[in-house]
CSV table of C-alpha atoms and ligand atoms in Angstrom, one decimal:
chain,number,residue,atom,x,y,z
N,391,UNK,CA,0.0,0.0,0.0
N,392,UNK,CA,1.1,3.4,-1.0
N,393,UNK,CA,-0.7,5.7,1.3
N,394,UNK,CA,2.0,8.3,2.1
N,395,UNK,CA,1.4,10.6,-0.9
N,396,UNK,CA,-2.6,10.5,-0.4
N,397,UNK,CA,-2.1,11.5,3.2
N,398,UNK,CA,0.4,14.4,2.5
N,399,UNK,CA,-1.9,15.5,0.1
N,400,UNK,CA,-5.1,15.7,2.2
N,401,UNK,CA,-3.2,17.2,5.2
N,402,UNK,CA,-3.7,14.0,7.0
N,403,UNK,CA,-2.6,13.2,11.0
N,404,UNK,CA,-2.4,9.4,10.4
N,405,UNK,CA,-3.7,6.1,8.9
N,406,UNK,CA,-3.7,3.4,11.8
N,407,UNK,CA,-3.5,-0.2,10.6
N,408,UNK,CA,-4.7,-1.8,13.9
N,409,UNK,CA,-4.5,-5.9,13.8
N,410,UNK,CA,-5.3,-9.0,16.2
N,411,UNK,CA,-4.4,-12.5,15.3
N,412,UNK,CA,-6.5,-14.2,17.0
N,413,UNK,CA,-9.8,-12.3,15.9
N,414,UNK,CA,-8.9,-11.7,12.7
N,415,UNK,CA,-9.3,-8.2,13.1
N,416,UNK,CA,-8.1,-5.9,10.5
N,417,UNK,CA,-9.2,-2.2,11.2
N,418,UNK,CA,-7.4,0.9,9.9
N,419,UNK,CA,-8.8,3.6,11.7
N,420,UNK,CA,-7.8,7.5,9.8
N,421,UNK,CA,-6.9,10.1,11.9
N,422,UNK,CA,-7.4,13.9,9.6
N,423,UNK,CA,-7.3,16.5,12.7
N,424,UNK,CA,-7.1,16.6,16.4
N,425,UNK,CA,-6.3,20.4,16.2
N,426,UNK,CA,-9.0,21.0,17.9
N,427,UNK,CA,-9.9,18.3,19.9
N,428,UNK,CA,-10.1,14.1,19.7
N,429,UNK,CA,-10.7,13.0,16.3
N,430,UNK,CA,-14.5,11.5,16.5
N,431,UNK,CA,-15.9,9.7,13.9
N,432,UNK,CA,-18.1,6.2,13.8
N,433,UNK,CA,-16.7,3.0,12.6
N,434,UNK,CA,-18.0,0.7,9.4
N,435,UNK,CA,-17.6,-2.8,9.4
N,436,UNK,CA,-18.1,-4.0,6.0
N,437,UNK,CA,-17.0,-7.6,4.3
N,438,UNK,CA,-17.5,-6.2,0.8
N,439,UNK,CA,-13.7,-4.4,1.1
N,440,UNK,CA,-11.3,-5.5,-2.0
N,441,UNK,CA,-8.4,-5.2,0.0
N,442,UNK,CA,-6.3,-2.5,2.7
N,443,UNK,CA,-6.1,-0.1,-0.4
N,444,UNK,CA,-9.9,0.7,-1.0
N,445,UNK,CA,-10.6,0.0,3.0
N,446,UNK,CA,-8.1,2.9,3.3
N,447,UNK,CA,-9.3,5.6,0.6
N,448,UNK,CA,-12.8,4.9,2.4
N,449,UNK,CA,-11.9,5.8,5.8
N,450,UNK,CA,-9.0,8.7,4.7
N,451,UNK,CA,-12.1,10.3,2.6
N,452,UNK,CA,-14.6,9.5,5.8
N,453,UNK,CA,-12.3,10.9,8.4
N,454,UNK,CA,-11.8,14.2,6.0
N,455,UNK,CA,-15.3,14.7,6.6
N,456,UNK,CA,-15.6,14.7,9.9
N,457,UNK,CA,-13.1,16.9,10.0
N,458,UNK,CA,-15.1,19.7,8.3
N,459,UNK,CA,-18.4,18.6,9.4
N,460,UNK,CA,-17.0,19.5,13.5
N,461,UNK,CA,-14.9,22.1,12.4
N,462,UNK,CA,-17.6,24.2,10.7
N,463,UNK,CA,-19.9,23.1,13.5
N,464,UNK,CA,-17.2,24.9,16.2
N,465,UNK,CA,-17.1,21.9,18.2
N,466,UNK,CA,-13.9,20.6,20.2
N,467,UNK,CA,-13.1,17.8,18.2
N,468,UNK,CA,-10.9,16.8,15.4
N,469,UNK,CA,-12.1,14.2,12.5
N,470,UNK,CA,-11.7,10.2,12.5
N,471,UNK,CA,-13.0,7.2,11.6
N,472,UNK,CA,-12.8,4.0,11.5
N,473,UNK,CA,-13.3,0.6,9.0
N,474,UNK,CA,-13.1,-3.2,10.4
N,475,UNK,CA,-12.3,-5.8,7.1
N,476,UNK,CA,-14.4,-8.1,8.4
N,477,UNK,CA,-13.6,-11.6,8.3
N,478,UNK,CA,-15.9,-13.4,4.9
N,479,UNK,CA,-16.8,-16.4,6.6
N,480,UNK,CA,-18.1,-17.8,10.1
N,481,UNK,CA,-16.1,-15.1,13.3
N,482,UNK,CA,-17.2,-14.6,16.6
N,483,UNK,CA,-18.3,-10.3,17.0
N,484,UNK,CA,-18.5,-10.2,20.4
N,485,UNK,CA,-14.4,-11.3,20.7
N,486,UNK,CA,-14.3,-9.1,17.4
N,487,UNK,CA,-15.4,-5.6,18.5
N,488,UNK,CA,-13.4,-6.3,22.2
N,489,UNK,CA,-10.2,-6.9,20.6
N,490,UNK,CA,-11.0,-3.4,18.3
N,491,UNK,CA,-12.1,-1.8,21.5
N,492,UNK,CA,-8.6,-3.0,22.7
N,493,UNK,CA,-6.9,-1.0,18.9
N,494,UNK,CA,-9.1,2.0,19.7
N,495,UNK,CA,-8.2,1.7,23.4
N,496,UNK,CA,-4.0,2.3,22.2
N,497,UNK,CA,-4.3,5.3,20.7
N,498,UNK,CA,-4.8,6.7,23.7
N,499,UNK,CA,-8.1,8.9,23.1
N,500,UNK,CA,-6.8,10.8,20.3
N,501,UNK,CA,-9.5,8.4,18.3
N,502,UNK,CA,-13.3,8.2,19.8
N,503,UNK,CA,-15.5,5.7,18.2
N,504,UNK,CA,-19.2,5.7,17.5
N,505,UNK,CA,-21.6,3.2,15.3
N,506,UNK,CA,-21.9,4.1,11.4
N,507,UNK,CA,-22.8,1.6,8.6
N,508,UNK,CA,-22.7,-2.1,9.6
N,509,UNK,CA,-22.1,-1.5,13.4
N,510,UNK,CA,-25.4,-1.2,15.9
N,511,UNK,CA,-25.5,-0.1,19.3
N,512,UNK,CA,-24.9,-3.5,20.9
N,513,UNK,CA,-21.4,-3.9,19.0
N,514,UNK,CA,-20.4,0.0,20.6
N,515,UNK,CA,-21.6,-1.8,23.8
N,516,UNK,CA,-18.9,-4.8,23.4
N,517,UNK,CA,-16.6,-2.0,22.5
N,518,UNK,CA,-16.9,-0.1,25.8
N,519,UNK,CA,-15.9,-3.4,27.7
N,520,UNK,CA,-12.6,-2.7,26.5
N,521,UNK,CA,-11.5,1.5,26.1
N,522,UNK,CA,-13.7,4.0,27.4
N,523,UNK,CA,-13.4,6.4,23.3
N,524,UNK,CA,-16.5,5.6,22.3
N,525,UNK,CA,-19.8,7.4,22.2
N,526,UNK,CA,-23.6,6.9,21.0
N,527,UNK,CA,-23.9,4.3,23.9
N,528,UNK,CA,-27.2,2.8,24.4
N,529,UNK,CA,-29.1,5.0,27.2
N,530,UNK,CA,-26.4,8.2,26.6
N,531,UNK,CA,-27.3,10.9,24.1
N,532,UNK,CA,-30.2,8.3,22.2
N,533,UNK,CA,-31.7,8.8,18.8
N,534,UNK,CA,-29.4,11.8,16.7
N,535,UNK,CA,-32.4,12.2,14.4
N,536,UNK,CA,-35.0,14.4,16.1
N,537,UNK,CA,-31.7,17.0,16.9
N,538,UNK,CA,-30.4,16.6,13.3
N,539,UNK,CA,-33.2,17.6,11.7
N,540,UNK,CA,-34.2,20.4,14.1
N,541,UNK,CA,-30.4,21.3,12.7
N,542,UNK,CA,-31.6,20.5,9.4
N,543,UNK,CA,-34.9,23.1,9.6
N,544,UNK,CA,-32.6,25.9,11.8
N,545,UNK,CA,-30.5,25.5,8.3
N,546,UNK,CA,-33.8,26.0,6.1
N,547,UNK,CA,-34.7,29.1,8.0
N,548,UNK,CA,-31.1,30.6,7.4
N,549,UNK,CA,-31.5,29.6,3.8
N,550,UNK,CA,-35.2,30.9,3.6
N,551,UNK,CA,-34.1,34.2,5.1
N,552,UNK,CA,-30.6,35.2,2.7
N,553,UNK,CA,-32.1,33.2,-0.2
N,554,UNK,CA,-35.7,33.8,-0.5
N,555,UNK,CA,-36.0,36.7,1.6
N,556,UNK,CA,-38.3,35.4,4.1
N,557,UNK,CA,-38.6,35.6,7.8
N,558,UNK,CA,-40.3,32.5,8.6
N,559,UNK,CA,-41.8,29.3,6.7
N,560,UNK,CA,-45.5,30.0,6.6
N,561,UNK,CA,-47.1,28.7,3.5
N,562,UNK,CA,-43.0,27.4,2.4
N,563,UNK,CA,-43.5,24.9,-0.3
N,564,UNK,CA,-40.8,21.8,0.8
N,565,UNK,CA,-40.6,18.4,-0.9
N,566,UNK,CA,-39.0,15.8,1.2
N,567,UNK,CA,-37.2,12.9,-0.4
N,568,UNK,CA,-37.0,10.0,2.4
N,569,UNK,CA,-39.3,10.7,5.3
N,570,UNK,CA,-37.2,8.0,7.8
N,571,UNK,CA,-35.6,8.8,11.0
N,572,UNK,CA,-34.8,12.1,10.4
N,573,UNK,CA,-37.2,12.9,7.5
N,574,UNK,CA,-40.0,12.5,9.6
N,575,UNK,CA,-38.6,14.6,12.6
N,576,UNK,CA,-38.0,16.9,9.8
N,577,UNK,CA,-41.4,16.8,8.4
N,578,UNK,CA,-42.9,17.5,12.1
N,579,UNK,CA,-40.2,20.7,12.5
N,580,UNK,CA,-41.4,22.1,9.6
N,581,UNK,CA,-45.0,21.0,9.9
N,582,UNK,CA,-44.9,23.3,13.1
N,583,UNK,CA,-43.7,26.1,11.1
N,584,UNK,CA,-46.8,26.4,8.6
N,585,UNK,CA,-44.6,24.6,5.6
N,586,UNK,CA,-46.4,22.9,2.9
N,587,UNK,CA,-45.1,19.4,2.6
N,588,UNK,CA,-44.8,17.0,-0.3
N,589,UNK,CA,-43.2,13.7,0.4
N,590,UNK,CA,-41.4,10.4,-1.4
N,591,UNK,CA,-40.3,7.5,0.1
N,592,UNK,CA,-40.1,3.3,-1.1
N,593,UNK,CA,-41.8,2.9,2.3
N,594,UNK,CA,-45.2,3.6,1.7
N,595,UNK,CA,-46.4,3.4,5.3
N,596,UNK,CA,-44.0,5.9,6.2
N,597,UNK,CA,-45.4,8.4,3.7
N,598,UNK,CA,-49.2,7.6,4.6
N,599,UNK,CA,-47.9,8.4,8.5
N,600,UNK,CA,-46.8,12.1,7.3
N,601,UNK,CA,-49.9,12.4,5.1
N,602,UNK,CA,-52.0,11.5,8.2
N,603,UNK,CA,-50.4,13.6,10.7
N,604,UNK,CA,-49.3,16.9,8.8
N,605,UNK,CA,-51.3,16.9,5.5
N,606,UNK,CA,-48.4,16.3,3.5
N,607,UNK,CA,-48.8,15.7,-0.3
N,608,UNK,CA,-47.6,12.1,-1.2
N,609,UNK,CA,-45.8,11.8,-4.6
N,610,UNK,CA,-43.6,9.1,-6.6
N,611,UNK,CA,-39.8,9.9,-6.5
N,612,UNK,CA,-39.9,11.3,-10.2
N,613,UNK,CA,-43.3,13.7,-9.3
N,614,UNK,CA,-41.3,14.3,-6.0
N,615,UNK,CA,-38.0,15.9,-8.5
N,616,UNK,CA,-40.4,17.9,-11.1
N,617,UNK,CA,-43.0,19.4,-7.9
N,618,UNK,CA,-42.2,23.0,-8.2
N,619,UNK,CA,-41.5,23.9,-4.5
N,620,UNK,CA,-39.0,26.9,-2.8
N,621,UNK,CA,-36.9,24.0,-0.8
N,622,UNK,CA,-36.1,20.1,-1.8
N,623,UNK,CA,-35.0,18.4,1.3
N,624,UNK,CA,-33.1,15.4,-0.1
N,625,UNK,CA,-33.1,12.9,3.1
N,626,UNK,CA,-32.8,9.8,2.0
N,627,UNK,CA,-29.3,8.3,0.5
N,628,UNK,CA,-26.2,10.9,-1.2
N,629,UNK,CA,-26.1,11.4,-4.7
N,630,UNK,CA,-29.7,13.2,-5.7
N,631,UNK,CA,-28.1,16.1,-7.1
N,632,UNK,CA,-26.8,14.2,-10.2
N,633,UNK,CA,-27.0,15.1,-14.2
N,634,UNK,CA,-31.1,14.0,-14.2
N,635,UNK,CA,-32.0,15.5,-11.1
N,636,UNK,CA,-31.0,18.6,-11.9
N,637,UNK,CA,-32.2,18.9,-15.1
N,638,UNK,CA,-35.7,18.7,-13.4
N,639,UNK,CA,-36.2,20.3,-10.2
N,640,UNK,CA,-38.1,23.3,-10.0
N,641,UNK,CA,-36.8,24.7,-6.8
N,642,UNK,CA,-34.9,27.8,-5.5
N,643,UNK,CA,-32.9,25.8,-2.6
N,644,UNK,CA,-31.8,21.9,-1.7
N,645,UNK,CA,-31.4,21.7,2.0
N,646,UNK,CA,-31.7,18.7,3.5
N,647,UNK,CA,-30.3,15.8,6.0
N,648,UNK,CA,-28.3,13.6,3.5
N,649,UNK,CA,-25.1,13.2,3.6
N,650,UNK,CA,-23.4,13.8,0.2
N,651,UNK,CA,-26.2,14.9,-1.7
N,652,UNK,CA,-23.9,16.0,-5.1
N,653,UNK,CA,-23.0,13.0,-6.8
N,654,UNK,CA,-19.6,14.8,-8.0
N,655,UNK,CA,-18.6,18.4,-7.4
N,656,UNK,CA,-19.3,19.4,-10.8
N,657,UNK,CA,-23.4,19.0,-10.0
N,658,UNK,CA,-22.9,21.7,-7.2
N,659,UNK,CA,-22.2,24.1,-9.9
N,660,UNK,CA,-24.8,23.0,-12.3
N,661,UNK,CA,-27.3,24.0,-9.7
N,662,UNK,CA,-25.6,27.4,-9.0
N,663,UNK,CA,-26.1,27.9,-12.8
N,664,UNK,CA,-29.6,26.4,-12.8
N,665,UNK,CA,-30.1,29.4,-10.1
N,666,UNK,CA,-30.5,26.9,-7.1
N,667,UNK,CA,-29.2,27.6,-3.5
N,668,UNK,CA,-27.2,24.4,-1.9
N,669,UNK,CA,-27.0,24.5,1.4
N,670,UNK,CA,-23.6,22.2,1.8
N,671,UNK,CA,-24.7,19.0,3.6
N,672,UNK,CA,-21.8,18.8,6.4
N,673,UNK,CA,-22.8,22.0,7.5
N,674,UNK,CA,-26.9,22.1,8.1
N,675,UNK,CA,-26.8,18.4,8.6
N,676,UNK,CA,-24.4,18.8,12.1
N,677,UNK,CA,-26.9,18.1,14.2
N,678,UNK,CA,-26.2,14.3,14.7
N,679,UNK,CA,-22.6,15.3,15.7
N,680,UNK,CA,-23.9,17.8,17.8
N,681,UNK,CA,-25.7,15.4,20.0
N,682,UNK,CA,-23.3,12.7,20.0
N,683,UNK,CA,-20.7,15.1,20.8
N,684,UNK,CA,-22.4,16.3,23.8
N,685,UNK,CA,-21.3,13.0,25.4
N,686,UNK,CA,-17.4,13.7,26.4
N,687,UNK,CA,-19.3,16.4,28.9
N,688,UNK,CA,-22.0,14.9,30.2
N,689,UNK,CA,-25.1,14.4,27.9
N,690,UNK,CA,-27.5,17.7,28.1
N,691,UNK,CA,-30.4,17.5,25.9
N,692,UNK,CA,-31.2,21.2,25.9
N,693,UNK,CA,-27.1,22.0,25.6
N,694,UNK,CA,-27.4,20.2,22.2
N,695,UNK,CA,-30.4,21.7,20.9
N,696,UNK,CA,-28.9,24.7,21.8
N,697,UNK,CA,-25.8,24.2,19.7
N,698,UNK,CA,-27.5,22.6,17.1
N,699,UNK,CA,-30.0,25.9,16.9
N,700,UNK,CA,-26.3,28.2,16.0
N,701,UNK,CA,-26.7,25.9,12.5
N,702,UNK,CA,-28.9,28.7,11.3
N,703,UNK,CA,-25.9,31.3,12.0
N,704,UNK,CA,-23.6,29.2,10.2
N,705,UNK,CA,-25.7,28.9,7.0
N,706,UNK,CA,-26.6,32.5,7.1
N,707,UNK,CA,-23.0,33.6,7.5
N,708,UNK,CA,-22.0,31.0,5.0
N,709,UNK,CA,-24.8,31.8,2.1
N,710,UNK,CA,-23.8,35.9,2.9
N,711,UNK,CA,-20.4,35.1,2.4
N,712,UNK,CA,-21.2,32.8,-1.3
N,713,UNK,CA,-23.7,36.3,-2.4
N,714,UNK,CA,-20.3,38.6,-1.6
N,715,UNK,CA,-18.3,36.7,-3.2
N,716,UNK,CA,-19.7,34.7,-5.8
N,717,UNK,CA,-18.3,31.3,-4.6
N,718,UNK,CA,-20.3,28.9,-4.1
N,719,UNK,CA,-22.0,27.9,-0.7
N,720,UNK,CA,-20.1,24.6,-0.8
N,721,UNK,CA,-16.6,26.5,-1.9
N,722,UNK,CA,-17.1,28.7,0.9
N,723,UNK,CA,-18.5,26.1,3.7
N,724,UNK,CA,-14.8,24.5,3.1
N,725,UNK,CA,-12.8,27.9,3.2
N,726,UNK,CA,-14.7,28.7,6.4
N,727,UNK,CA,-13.2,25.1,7.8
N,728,UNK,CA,-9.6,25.6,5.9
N,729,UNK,CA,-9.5,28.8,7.6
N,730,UNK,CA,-9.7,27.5,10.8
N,731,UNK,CA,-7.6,24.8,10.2
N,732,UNK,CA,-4.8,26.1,8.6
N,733,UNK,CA,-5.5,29.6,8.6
H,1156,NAD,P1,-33.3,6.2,7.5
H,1156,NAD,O1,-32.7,5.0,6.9
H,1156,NAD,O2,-34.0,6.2,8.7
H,1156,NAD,O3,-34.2,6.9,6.4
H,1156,NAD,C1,-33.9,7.0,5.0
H,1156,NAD,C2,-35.3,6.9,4.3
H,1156,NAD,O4,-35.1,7.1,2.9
H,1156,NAD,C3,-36.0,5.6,4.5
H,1156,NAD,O5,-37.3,5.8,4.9
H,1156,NAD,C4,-35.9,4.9,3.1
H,1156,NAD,O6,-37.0,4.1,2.8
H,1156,NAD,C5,-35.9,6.1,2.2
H,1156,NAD,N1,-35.3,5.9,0.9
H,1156,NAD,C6,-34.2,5.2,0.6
H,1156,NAD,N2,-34.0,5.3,-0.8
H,1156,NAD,C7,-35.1,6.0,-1.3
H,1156,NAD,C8,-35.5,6.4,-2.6
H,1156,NAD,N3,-34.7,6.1,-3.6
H,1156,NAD,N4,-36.6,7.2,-2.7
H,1156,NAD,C9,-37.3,7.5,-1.6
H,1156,NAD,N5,-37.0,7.2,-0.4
H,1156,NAD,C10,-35.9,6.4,-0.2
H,1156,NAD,O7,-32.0,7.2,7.6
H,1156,NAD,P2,-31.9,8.5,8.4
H,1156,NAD,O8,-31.2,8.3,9.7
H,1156,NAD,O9,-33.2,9.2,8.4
H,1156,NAD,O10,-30.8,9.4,7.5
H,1156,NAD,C11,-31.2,10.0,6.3
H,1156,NAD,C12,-30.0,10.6,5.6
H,1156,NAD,O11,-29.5,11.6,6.5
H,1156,NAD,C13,-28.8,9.6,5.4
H,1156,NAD,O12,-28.2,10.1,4.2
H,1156,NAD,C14,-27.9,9.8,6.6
H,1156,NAD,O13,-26.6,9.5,6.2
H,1156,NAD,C15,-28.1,11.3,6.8
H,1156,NAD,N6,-27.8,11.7,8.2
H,1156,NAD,C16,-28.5,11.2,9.2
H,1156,NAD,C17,-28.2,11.6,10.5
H,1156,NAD,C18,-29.0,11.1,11.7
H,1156,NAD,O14,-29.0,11.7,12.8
H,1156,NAD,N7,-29.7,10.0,11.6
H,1156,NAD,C19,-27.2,12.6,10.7
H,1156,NAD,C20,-26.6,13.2,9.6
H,1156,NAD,C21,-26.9,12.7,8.4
């Protein structure tokens, strides 16, 4: 493996390749930032890896994120995170996630863990039998979704002001793509607000639930695209804003819960020339972090709905910046983070 250059290059701390023999364990856990504070990030455990070379360009890009995602968020952490090979065939988790509790454990805190694809609450239980960096324990901070999308609508009211001109969401046309965990808390925030839903999901009961309890208009993915709307909340997986998506939307703003909503860079610019306002989705999209966060102090609820609340600053700030000087909101969001960083 060649990793040096792709480290140097992305301004990276460290690429930990943490091993046990008698597990099987291969984790490589990437370490972007601690500047300002323990790099926290959530660990995948996936089988579908080729090899060390794609497991590491996963969790290099991964802990890149987290680093902006915090950093823009002002919180007092760097970015990490985590991926465990795991084994193909038959392997005992429970002696699995102990002997990665044990890796995590001898970095000595610079790395916290946390659940992300493929890992569940009871495997971040077996962790915390063996190093005490890890966070999102059962019966701690809970459920991240109702706080990210309060963090999501905070982010929609910032974008409704410097973008649409408006000082509140009455009669606000939204569509929603994915109404799941935090879709629905989303839909119930903005419900509250006097928006105007119009919802998509595969799970049909989910969308009959949010037609039932706030009137919200139910429509097919493809209506859901073309319904001409001021905000599309794309909540579901990354990659909505892509060459067909664009083409069709008839909105003035995409803010939503996602992560990785552009498919490729280049589709942020075709909606700055289709005259769309992105709201990047590391930064209204925080909450999560917020909450999870609020753990290394001692979980308070109303601390992190407090915090997650100072989203709407950050959008504003970060869409005023984008109308000065004609950057785009996702060009800016990671100056804002570079500047801090390496400013
Ligand atoms: P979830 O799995 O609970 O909900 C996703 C929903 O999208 C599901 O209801 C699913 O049926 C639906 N869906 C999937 N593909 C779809 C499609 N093609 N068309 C319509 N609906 C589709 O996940 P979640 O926790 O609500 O997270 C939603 C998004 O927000 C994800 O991208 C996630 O990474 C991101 N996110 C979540 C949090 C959090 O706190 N949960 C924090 C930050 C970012």
């Amino acid at each position: 493996m060649n990793a040096f250059p792709q480290l140097l290059e992305g301004r990276f701390e460290g690429l930990h390749l943490l091993s046990d023999a008698r597990t099987s364990l291969r984790a490589l856990v990437g370490i972007h930032s601690t500047k300002f504070g323990p790099a926290l990030g959530g660990t995948r455990a996936l089988a579908t890896y080729a090899g060390e070379e794609d497991a590491a360009t996963d969790v290099l890009r991964l802990a890149r994120g987290m680093t902006y995602k915090a950093t823009l968020a002002g919180l007092p952490l760097g970015g990490g995170k985590a991926v465990i090979m795991l084994p193909r065939g038959p392997f005992d988790r429970v002696a699995l996630f102990e002997a990665f509790g044990r890796a995590v454990d001898s970095l000595g805190g610079r790395y916290i863990t946390t659940e992300d694809s493929g890992t569940s609450t009871a495997d971040m239980a077996v962790v915390a039998r063996t190093t005490r960096h890890v966070v999102g324990l059962e019966g701690r901070s809970g459920d991240p979704s109702p706080v990210t999308a309060f963090g999501v609508v905070r982010g929609i009211e910032a974008a409704a002001k410097v973008a649409l001109g408006r000082s509140d969401l009455q009669g606000l046309k939204v569509t929603v793509l994915g109404v799941g965990n935090v879709g629905m808390n989303l839909c119930r925030e903005l419900h509250q607000r006097g928006a105007k839903l119009y919802v998509s999901d595969i799970a049909r009961e989910r969308v009959q639930q949010m037609v039932e309890a706030y009137g919200a208009v139910p429509l097919g993915e493809a209506e859901l695209y073309a319904q001409e709307a001021d905000v599309f909340a794309p909540c579901a997986l990354g990659g909505s804003i892509n060459d067909v998506t664009v083409g069709v939307l008839r909105v003035r703003v995409v803010a939503g819960a996602a992560n990785n909503q552009l498919l490729e860079p280049r589709h942020g610019a075709a909606l700055a020339r289709a005259g769309i306002t992105y709201v990047p989705d590391y930064a209204i999209n925080a909450g999560g972090l917020i909450n999870v966060a609020q753990e290394l102090t001692g979980y308070d609820r109303e601390k992190a709905y407090a915090r997650a609340s100072r989203i709407h600053d950050t959008i504003e700030e970060l869409l005023t910046r984008a109308r000065k000087t004609g950057e785009r909101p996702e060009q800016v969001a990671d100056h804002m983070v570079e500047e801090k960083l390496y400013g």
